[in-house]
């Protein structure tokens, strides 16, 4: 069953209890987030978990309703793909690819080179001679890109390369097996390898913490822009920059003008851009869920209005579609002190649309069409 058949069926079911009221309404309404994005030449989608694709039909319904592009939440992390040196397991990653392929959805590859979610054996293996270290980076990128040749809309080649709080002269992340093995040259090697083994899909650098005027964000923006300048000077083949978009408005307010200045700098390098992991942390937000939802929606709208006003922006992906599975409910920097589930994504844990869904819809409707 492809997505069109599925949604026709969902519309027919609209009067039954088989799907939630908001989903019935969604199935009947013409303008999903995917359709609103398509109308402007943009993509809208989300990170997905292969386990939920398999076990949660409401999750699948929400994704097929609103998403046109997917990204693996964790299945394409090296820890899951190469648990033992040279022994690759693509079952989880393939499950997402197969789901996307059967419904005509795009997928973006996240991520080829990251300081985190690496298999335990890698750090030790990177202690060998330089040729061996290079082989460990090159062979992985080659293996993964060869497998998904022609299937990825874009790639996050290097993820989270900067961390100014680690007091490197240039703000590079030092708690990073790749930086420890190569210094900054790992980034050029990764992108050149991706270029050589790629199929022309755009190659992105990806990072977070660039949307507020707090000092920590200012230092991250500076480190990122200086890094891109150095990479450009060395003809490193970077096509785009992915802004993750893990906003934390109740701790570091979103500042449109500050973010717009950063976007102008990125466009000055001729880079395409994307919001690749949007969720709006509600840690330290109002205890009343309704109030919290309204404030999260207002920040979402302001952020996307600013981001989508830039023609380099190619699309928006949320880091999940429903609060039922958000990573923010589980990890320290984001989870709420009162232990309640984080309310950070377009659908709540019962797949009811939240004000954030409408904020994304309004921002897409208000965005200038690409190419205009
Ligand atoms: C996280 C996933 O949400 C977790 O499920 C996984 O265990 C670890 O990775 N920035 C990123 C993402 O680029 O890859 C991270 O995703 C979240 C932070």
CSV table of C-alpha atoms and ligand atoms in Angstrom, one decimal:
chain,number,residue,atom,x,y,z
A,1,UNK,CA,0.0,0.0,0.0
A,2,UNK,CA,1.6,3.3,-0.9
A,3,UNK,CA,1.0,6.6,0.9
A,4,UNK,CA,-1.8,7.8,-1.4
A,5,UNK,CA,-3.8,4.5,-1.0
A,6,UNK,CA,-3.2,4.6,2.7
A,7,UNK,CA,-4.5,8.1,3.2
A,8,UNK,CA,-7.5,7.4,1.0
A,9,UNK,CA,-8.2,4.6,3.3
A,10,UNK,CA,-7.7,6.8,6.3
A,11,UNK,CA,-10.1,9.3,4.9
A,12,UNK,CA,-12.7,6.5,4.4
A,13,UNK,CA,-12.1,5.5,8.0
A,14,UNK,CA,-12.6,9.0,9.2
A,15,UNK,CA,-15.9,8.3,10.8
A,16,UNK,CA,-14.7,5.3,12.7
A,17,UNK,CA,-12.8,5.0,16.0
A,18,UNK,CA,-10.0,3.3,14.1
A,19,UNK,CA,-7.9,6.4,14.1
A,20,UNK,CA,-7.8,9.4,16.5
A,21,UNK,CA,-10.1,12.3,15.8
A,22,UNK,CA,-7.2,14.6,14.9
A,23,UNK,CA,-5.9,12.0,12.5
A,24,UNK,CA,-9.3,11.7,10.9
A,25,UNK,CA,-9.4,15.4,10.5
A,26,UNK,CA,-5.8,15.3,9.2
A,27,UNK,CA,-6.7,12.7,6.6
A,28,UNK,CA,-9.6,14.8,5.4
A,29,UNK,CA,-7.7,18.1,5.3
A,30,UNK,CA,-5.8,18.9,2.1
A,31,UNK,CA,-2.8,20.6,3.7
A,32,UNK,CA,-0.5,18.4,5.6
A,33,UNK,CA,2.9,19.7,6.6
A,34,UNK,CA,4.4,17.8,3.6
A,35,UNK,CA,2.0,19.4,1.2
A,36,UNK,CA,2.5,22.9,2.6
A,37,UNK,CA,6.3,22.4,2.3
A,38,UNK,CA,6.0,21.0,-1.3
A,39,UNK,CA,4.0,24.0,-2.3
A,40,UNK,CA,7.0,26.2,-1.5
A,41,UNK,CA,9.7,23.9,-2.9
A,42,UNK,CA,10.7,22.8,0.6
A,43,UNK,CA,10.9,19.5,2.3
A,44,UNK,CA,9.4,18.6,5.7
A,45,UNK,CA,10.0,15.5,7.6
A,46,UNK,CA,11.4,13.9,10.8
A,47,UNK,CA,13.7,11.5,12.4
A,48,UNK,CA,12.3,8.0,12.8
A,49,UNK,CA,12.9,4.9,14.9
A,50,UNK,CA,12.7,1.6,13.0
A,51,UNK,CA,11.2,-0.1,16.1
A,52,UNK,CA,8.3,2.3,16.2
A,53,UNK,CA,7.8,2.0,12.4
A,54,UNK,CA,7.4,-1.7,13.0
A,55,UNK,CA,5.2,-1.6,16.1
A,56,UNK,CA,3.1,1.6,16.2
A,57,UNK,CA,0.5,2.1,13.4
A,58,UNK,CA,-0.4,5.6,14.7
A,59,UNK,CA,3.2,6.6,14.4
A,60,UNK,CA,3.2,5.4,10.8
A,61,UNK,CA,0.0,7.3,10.1
A,62,UNK,CA,1.5,10.6,11.4
A,63,UNK,CA,4.6,10.1,9.4
A,64,UNK,CA,2.8,9.3,6.2
A,65,UNK,CA,0.5,12.2,6.7
A,66,UNK,CA,3.1,14.9,7.3
A,67,UNK,CA,6.6,13.7,6.3
A,68,UNK,CA,8.3,13.8,2.9
A,69,UNK,CA,11.8,13.1,4.1
A,70,UNK,CA,13.1,10.9,6.9
A,71,UNK,CA,16.3,10.5,8.8
A,72,UNK,CA,17.5,7.6,11.0
A,73,UNK,CA,17.3,8.6,14.7
A,74,UNK,CA,20.0,6.1,15.7
A,75,UNK,CA,20.2,3.2,13.2
A,76,UNK,CA,22.8,4.8,11.0
A,77,UNK,CA,25.2,5.6,13.9
A,78,UNK,CA,28.5,3.8,13.6
A,79,UNK,CA,27.9,2.1,17.0
A,80,UNK,CA,24.9,0.3,15.4
A,81,UNK,CA,26.3,-0.2,11.9
A,82,UNK,CA,29.8,-1.6,12.8
A,83,UNK,CA,29.5,-3.0,16.3
A,84,UNK,CA,32.7,-5.1,15.7
A,85,UNK,CA,35.5,-3.9,13.5
A,86,UNK,CA,34.8,-4.8,9.9
A,87,UNK,CA,31.5,-6.5,10.8
A,88,UNK,CA,28.6,-4.4,9.4
A,89,UNK,CA,25.0,-4.8,10.4
A,90,UNK,CA,22.6,-2.7,8.3
A,91,UNK,CA,19.3,-4.3,9.5
A,92,UNK,CA,18.0,-1.3,11.4
A,93,UNK,CA,19.2,1.2,8.8
A,94,UNK,CA,17.8,-0.9,5.9
A,95,UNK,CA,14.4,-1.1,7.7
A,96,UNK,CA,14.1,2.7,7.5
A,97,UNK,CA,15.3,2.7,3.9
A,98,UNK,CA,12.8,0.0,3.0
A,99,UNK,CA,9.9,1.9,4.7
A,100,UNK,CA,10.8,5.1,3.0
A,101,UNK,CA,11.2,3.4,-0.4
A,102,UNK,CA,7.8,1.7,-0.1
A,103,UNK,CA,6.1,5.0,0.5
A,104,UNK,CA,8.0,7.2,-1.9
A,105,UNK,CA,9.8,9.1,0.9
A,106,UNK,CA,13.2,10.7,0.8
A,107,UNK,CA,15.9,9.9,3.4
A,108,UNK,CA,18.9,11.9,4.5
A,109,UNK,CA,22.0,10.1,5.7
A,110,UNK,CA,23.0,11.0,9.3
A,111,UNK,CA,25.8,10.7,10.1
A,112,UNK,CA,29.1,9.4,8.7
A,113,UNK,CA,31.6,10.9,11.2
A,114,UNK,CA,30.6,11.9,14.8
A,115,UNK,CA,32.5,12.0,18.1
A,116,UNK,CA,29.6,10.1,19.7
A,117,UNK,CA,27.8,6.8,19.2
A,118,UNK,CA,30.9,5.1,18.0
A,119,UNK,CA,31.6,1.4,18.7
A,120,UNK,CA,33.7,0.7,21.8
A,121,UNK,CA,36.6,-0.8,19.8
A,122,UNK,CA,37.1,2.3,17.6
A,123,UNK,CA,39.1,4.5,20.1
A,124,UNK,CA,41.7,1.9,20.6
A,125,UNK,CA,41.9,1.1,16.9
A,126,UNK,CA,42.6,4.7,16.2
A,127,UNK,CA,45.9,4.5,18.1
A,128,UNK,CA,47.7,2.8,15.3
A,129,UNK,CA,49.9,4.3,12.5
A,130,UNK,CA,48.3,7.1,10.4
A,131,UNK,CA,47.6,4.9,7.4
A,132,UNK,CA,45.6,2.6,9.6
A,133,UNK,CA,43.7,5.5,11.2
A,134,UNK,CA,42.8,6.9,7.7
A,135,UNK,CA,41.7,3.4,6.7
A,136,UNK,CA,39.3,3.3,9.6
A,137,UNK,CA,37.6,6.5,8.5
A,138,UNK,CA,37.7,6.0,4.8
A,139,UNK,CA,36.6,2.4,4.7
A,140,UNK,CA,33.5,3.2,6.9
A,141,UNK,CA,32.4,6.1,4.8
A,142,UNK,CA,33.0,4.1,1.6
A,143,UNK,CA,31.0,1.1,2.8
A,144,UNK,CA,28.0,3.1,4.0
A,145,UNK,CA,27.8,5.4,1.0
A,146,UNK,CA,28.3,2.5,-1.5
A,147,UNK,CA,25.4,0.7,0.2
A,148,UNK,CA,23.0,3.6,-0.1
A,149,UNK,CA,24.2,5.0,-3.4
A,150,UNK,CA,21.5,6.9,-5.2
A,151,UNK,CA,19.2,6.6,-2.2
A,152,UNK,CA,20.1,9.6,0.1
A,153,UNK,CA,18.8,13.1,-0.5
A,154,UNK,CA,21.8,14.5,1.3
A,155,UNK,CA,24.5,13.4,3.9
A,156,UNK,CA,25.6,14.8,7.2
A,157,UNK,CA,29.3,13.9,6.7
A,158,UNK,CA,30.7,15.4,9.9
A,159,UNK,CA,28.5,16.1,12.9
A,160,UNK,CA,29.2,18.4,15.9
A,161,UNK,CA,32.9,19.2,15.2
A,162,UNK,CA,33.0,22.3,17.4
A,163,UNK,CA,32.9,22.7,21.2
A,164,UNK,CA,34.4,26.1,22.4
A,165,UNK,CA,33.9,25.1,26.0
A,166,UNK,CA,36.9,22.7,25.6
A,167,UNK,CA,39.2,25.7,25.2
A,168,UNK,CA,40.8,24.7,22.0
A,169,UNK,CA,42.3,27.8,20.3
A,170,UNK,CA,39.8,27.4,17.4
A,171,UNK,CA,36.8,26.0,19.4
A,172,UNK,CA,37.2,22.5,18.0
A,173,UNK,CA,35.8,19.6,20.0
A,174,UNK,CA,38.7,17.8,21.7
A,175,UNK,CA,36.7,15.0,23.4
A,176,UNK,CA,36.5,13.5,19.9
A,177,UNK,CA,38.3,10.4,18.8
A,178,UNK,CA,38.6,11.8,15.3
A,179,UNK,CA,40.2,15.1,16.4
A,180,UNK,CA,42.6,13.2,18.7
A,181,UNK,CA,43.6,10.9,15.8
A,182,UNK,CA,44.0,13.5,13.1
A,183,UNK,CA,43.6,17.0,14.4
A,184,UNK,CA,41.2,19.0,12.3
A,185,UNK,CA,42.3,17.2,9.1
A,186,UNK,CA,39.7,14.4,9.8
A,187,UNK,CA,37.1,16.8,8.5
A,188,UNK,CA,38.7,17.3,5.1
A,189,UNK,CA,39.4,13.6,4.8
A,190,UNK,CA,35.8,12.7,5.6
A,191,UNK,CA,34.4,15.2,3.1
A,192,UNK,CA,36.9,14.3,0.4
A,193,UNK,CA,36.1,10.6,0.9
A,194,UNK,CA,32.4,11.3,0.8
A,195,UNK,CA,32.8,13.3,-2.4
A,196,UNK,CA,34.8,10.5,-4.0
A,197,UNK,CA,32.3,7.8,-3.1
A,198,UNK,CA,29.2,9.9,-3.2
A,199,UNK,CA,26.6,10.1,-6.0
A,200,UNK,CA,26.3,13.9,-6.1
A,201,UNK,CA,23.9,14.2,-3.1
A,202,UNK,CA,24.9,17.3,-1.2
A,203,UNK,CA,27.4,16.9,1.6
A,204,UNK,CA,26.6,18.7,4.9
A,205,UNK,CA,28.5,19.8,8.0
A,206,UNK,CA,26.1,19.6,10.9
A,207,UNK,CA,26.0,21.3,14.4
A,208,UNK,CA,23.8,22.9,17.1
A,209,UNK,CA,23.6,25.8,19.5
A,210,UNK,CA,23.5,28.7,17.0
A,211,UNK,CA,20.1,30.3,17.6
A,212,UNK,CA,20.5,32.4,20.8
A,213,UNK,CA,22.6,35.4,21.9
A,214,UNK,CA,24.0,33.7,25.0
A,215,UNK,CA,27.8,33.7,25.0
A,216,UNK,CA,28.0,30.0,24.5
A,217,UNK,CA,26.1,30.2,21.3
A,218,UNK,CA,28.1,33.2,20.0
A,219,UNK,CA,31.3,31.2,20.6
A,220,UNK,CA,29.8,28.2,18.7
A,221,UNK,CA,28.8,30.4,15.8
A,222,UNK,CA,32.2,31.9,15.6
A,223,UNK,CA,33.9,28.5,15.8
A,224,UNK,CA,31.7,27.1,13.1
A,225,UNK,CA,32.1,30.1,10.7
A,226,UNK,CA,35.9,30.1,11.2
A,227,UNK,CA,36.0,26.3,10.6
A,228,UNK,CA,34.1,26.7,7.4
A,229,UNK,CA,36.4,29.5,6.3
A,230,UNK,CA,39.5,27.2,6.9
A,231,UNK,CA,37.8,24.3,5.1
A,232,UNK,CA,36.9,26.5,2.1
A,233,UNK,CA,40.5,27.8,2.0
A,234,UNK,CA,41.6,24.1,1.6
A,235,UNK,CA,38.9,23.4,-1.0
A,236,UNK,CA,37.2,20.9,1.2
A,237,UNK,CA,34.0,19.9,-0.7
A,238,UNK,CA,31.2,21.1,1.6
A,239,UNK,CA,27.8,21.8,0.0
A,240,UNK,CA,25.7,22.7,3.0
A,241,UNK,CA,25.3,23.4,6.7
A,242,UNK,CA,22.6,21.6,8.8
A,243,UNK,CA,21.3,23.6,11.8
A,244,UNK,CA,20.1,20.9,14.2
A,245,UNK,CA,17.6,23.2,15.9
A,246,UNK,CA,17.4,21.7,19.4
A,247,UNK,CA,16.1,25.0,20.8
A,248,UNK,CA,16.0,25.6,24.6
A,249,UNK,CA,14.0,28.8,24.8
A,250,UNK,CA,13.4,28.7,28.5
A,251,UNK,CA,17.2,28.7,29.1
A,252,UNK,CA,18.5,30.5,26.0
A,253,UNK,CA,15.9,32.6,24.2
A,254,UNK,CA,15.7,32.5,20.4
A,255,UNK,CA,17.0,35.7,18.9
A,256,UNK,CA,15.8,36.2,15.3
A,257,UNK,CA,18.3,38.9,14.4
A,258,UNK,CA,21.3,37.0,15.8
A,259,UNK,CA,20.3,33.9,14.0
A,260,UNK,CA,19.6,35.8,10.8
A,261,UNK,CA,23.1,37.2,10.9
A,262,UNK,CA,24.5,33.7,11.2
A,263,UNK,CA,22.3,32.5,8.2
A,264,UNK,CA,23.7,35.4,6.1
A,265,UNK,CA,27.2,34.4,7.0
A,266,UNK,CA,26.5,30.8,5.9
A,267,UNK,CA,24.9,32.0,2.7
A,268,UNK,CA,28.0,34.1,2.2
A,269,UNK,CA,29.9,30.9,1.8
A,270,UNK,CA,27.5,29.8,-0.9
A,271,UNK,CA,26.2,27.0,1.3
A,272,UNK,CA,22.7,25.4,1.2
A,273,UNK,CA,21.1,25.0,4.6
A,274,UNK,CA,18.6,22.9,6.4
A,275,UNK,CA,17.0,22.7,9.8
A,276,UNK,CA,17.8,19.0,10.5
A,277,UNK,CA,16.7,18.1,14.0
A,278,UNK,CA,14.1,20.5,15.2
A,279,UNK,CA,12.6,20.1,18.7
A,280,UNK,CA,11.9,22.8,21.2
A,281,UNK,CA,12.9,21.8,24.8
A,282,UNK,CA,10.3,22.6,27.4
A,283,UNK,CA,12.7,22.2,30.3
A,284,UNK,CA,12.1,25.1,32.7
A,285,UNK,CA,9.0,26.0,30.8
A,286,UNK,CA,5.6,26.6,32.5
A,287,UNK,CA,4.1,23.7,34.4
A,288,UNK,CA,0.8,24.1,32.7
A,289,UNK,CA,1.0,22.0,29.5
A,290,UNK,CA,-1.3,24.3,27.6
A,291,UNK,CA,0.8,27.3,28.4
A,292,UNK,CA,4.0,25.4,27.6
A,293,UNK,CA,2.6,24.2,24.3
A,294,UNK,CA,1.6,27.8,23.4
A,295,UNK,CA,5.1,29.1,24.2
A,296,UNK,CA,6.8,26.3,22.4
A,297,UNK,CA,4.6,27.0,19.3
A,298,UNK,CA,5.5,30.7,19.4
A,299,UNK,CA,9.2,30.0,19.5
A,300,UNK,CA,8.8,27.4,16.7
A,301,UNK,CA,7.0,30.0,14.5
A,302,UNK,CA,9.6,32.7,15.2
A,303,UNK,CA,12.5,30.4,14.5
A,304,UNK,CA,11.1,28.9,11.3
A,305,UNK,CA,9.9,32.3,10.0
A,306,UNK,CA,13.5,33.5,10.3
A,307,UNK,CA,15.1,30.3,8.9
A,308,UNK,CA,12.7,29.9,6.0
A,309,UNK,CA,13.1,33.6,4.9
A,310,UNK,CA,16.5,32.5,3.6
A,311,UNK,CA,16.5,31.0,0.1
A,312,UNK,CA,19.4,28.7,1.0
A,313,UNK,CA,17.0,26.8,3.3
A,314,UNK,CA,16.0,23.5,1.7
A,315,UNK,CA,13.8,22.0,4.4
A,316,UNK,CA,12.9,21.3,8.0
A,317,UNK,CA,13.1,18.0,9.8
A,318,UNK,CA,11.9,17.5,13.4
A,319,UNK,CA,13.8,15.2,15.6
A,320,UNK,CA,10.8,12.9,15.8
A,321,UNK,CA,7.1,13.4,15.0
A,322,UNK,CA,5.5,12.6,18.4
A,323,UNK,CA,6.3,13.4,22.0
A,324,UNK,CA,5.8,9.6,22.6
A,325,UNK,CA,9.3,8.9,21.5
A,326,UNK,CA,11.3,12.2,22.0
A,327,UNK,CA,14.8,11.7,23.2
A,328,UNK,CA,14.4,14.9,25.3
A,329,UNK,CA,12.2,13.1,27.8
A,330,UNK,CA,15.1,10.8,28.7
A,331,UNK,CA,18.3,12.8,28.8
A,332,UNK,CA,19.7,15.2,31.4
A,333,UNK,CA,20.2,18.5,29.4
A,334,UNK,CA,16.5,18.4,28.3
A,335,UNK,CA,14.3,16.4,30.5
A,336,UNK,CA,11.9,18.3,32.8
A,337,UNK,CA,12.6,18.4,36.6
A,338,UNK,CA,9.0,17.3,37.3
A,339,UNK,CA,9.6,14.1,35.4
A,340,UNK,CA,6.7,14.8,33.0
A,341,UNK,CA,7.0,13.8,29.4
A,342,UNK,CA,8.7,16.5,27.2
A,343,UNK,CA,6.2,18.3,24.9
A,344,UNK,CA,8.6,19.2,22.2
A,345,UNK,CA,7.3,17.9,18.8
A,346,UNK,CA,4.3,18.5,16.5
A,347,UNK,CA,2.2,15.7,17.9
A,348,UNK,CA,1.6,14.8,21.5
A,349,UNK,CA,2.0,11.2,22.9
A,350,UNK,CA,-1.6,10.4,21.8
A,351,UNK,CA,-1.0,11.7,18.2
A,352,UNK,CA,-3.1,14.8,18.7
A,353,UNK,CA,-1.8,17.8,16.8
A,354,UNK,CA,-0.3,20.4,19.1
A,355,UNK,CA,0.0,24.2,18.6
A,356,UNK,CA,3.6,23.4,17.4
A,357,UNK,CA,2.1,21.6,14.4
A,358,UNK,CA,0.1,24.7,13.5
A,359,UNK,CA,3.1,26.9,14.0
A,360,UNK,CA,5.1,24.8,11.5
A,361,UNK,CA,2.1,24.8,9.1
A,362,UNK,CA,1.9,28.6,9.4
A,363,UNK,CA,5.6,29.1,8.9
A,364,UNK,CA,5.6,26.9,5.8
A,365,UNK,CA,2.6,28.8,4.4
A,366,UNK,CA,4.3,32.1,5.0
A,367,UNK,CA,7.6,31.1,3.6
A,368,UNK,CA,8.7,32.5,0.2
A,369,UNK,CA,8.7,29.8,-2.4
A,370,UNK,CA,12.2,28.5,-3.3
A,371,UNK,CA,13.5,29.9,-6.5
A,372,UNK,CA,11.2,32.9,-6.3
B,1,LIG,C1,20.6,10.9,19.3
B,1,LIG,C2,19.3,10.0,19.3
B,1,LIG,O1,18.2,10.8,19.5
B,1,LIG,C3,19.5,8.9,20.3
B,1,LIG,O2,18.4,8.0,20.2
B,1,LIG,C4,20.8,8.1,20.1
B,1,LIG,O3,20.9,7.2,21.1
B,1,LIG,C5,22.0,9.1,20.1
B,1,LIG,O4,21.8,10.1,19.1
B,1,LIG,N1,22.5,15.5,17.8
B,1,LIG,C6,22.5,14.6,16.8
B,1,LIG,C7,21.7,13.3,16.8
B,1,LIG,O5,23.1,14.9,15.7
B,1,LIG,O6,22.4,12.3,16.1
B,1,LIG,C8,21.5,12.8,18.2
B,1,LIG,O7,20.5,11.8,18.2
B,1,LIG,C9,20.9,14.0,19.1
B,1,LIG,C10,21.9,15.2,19.1
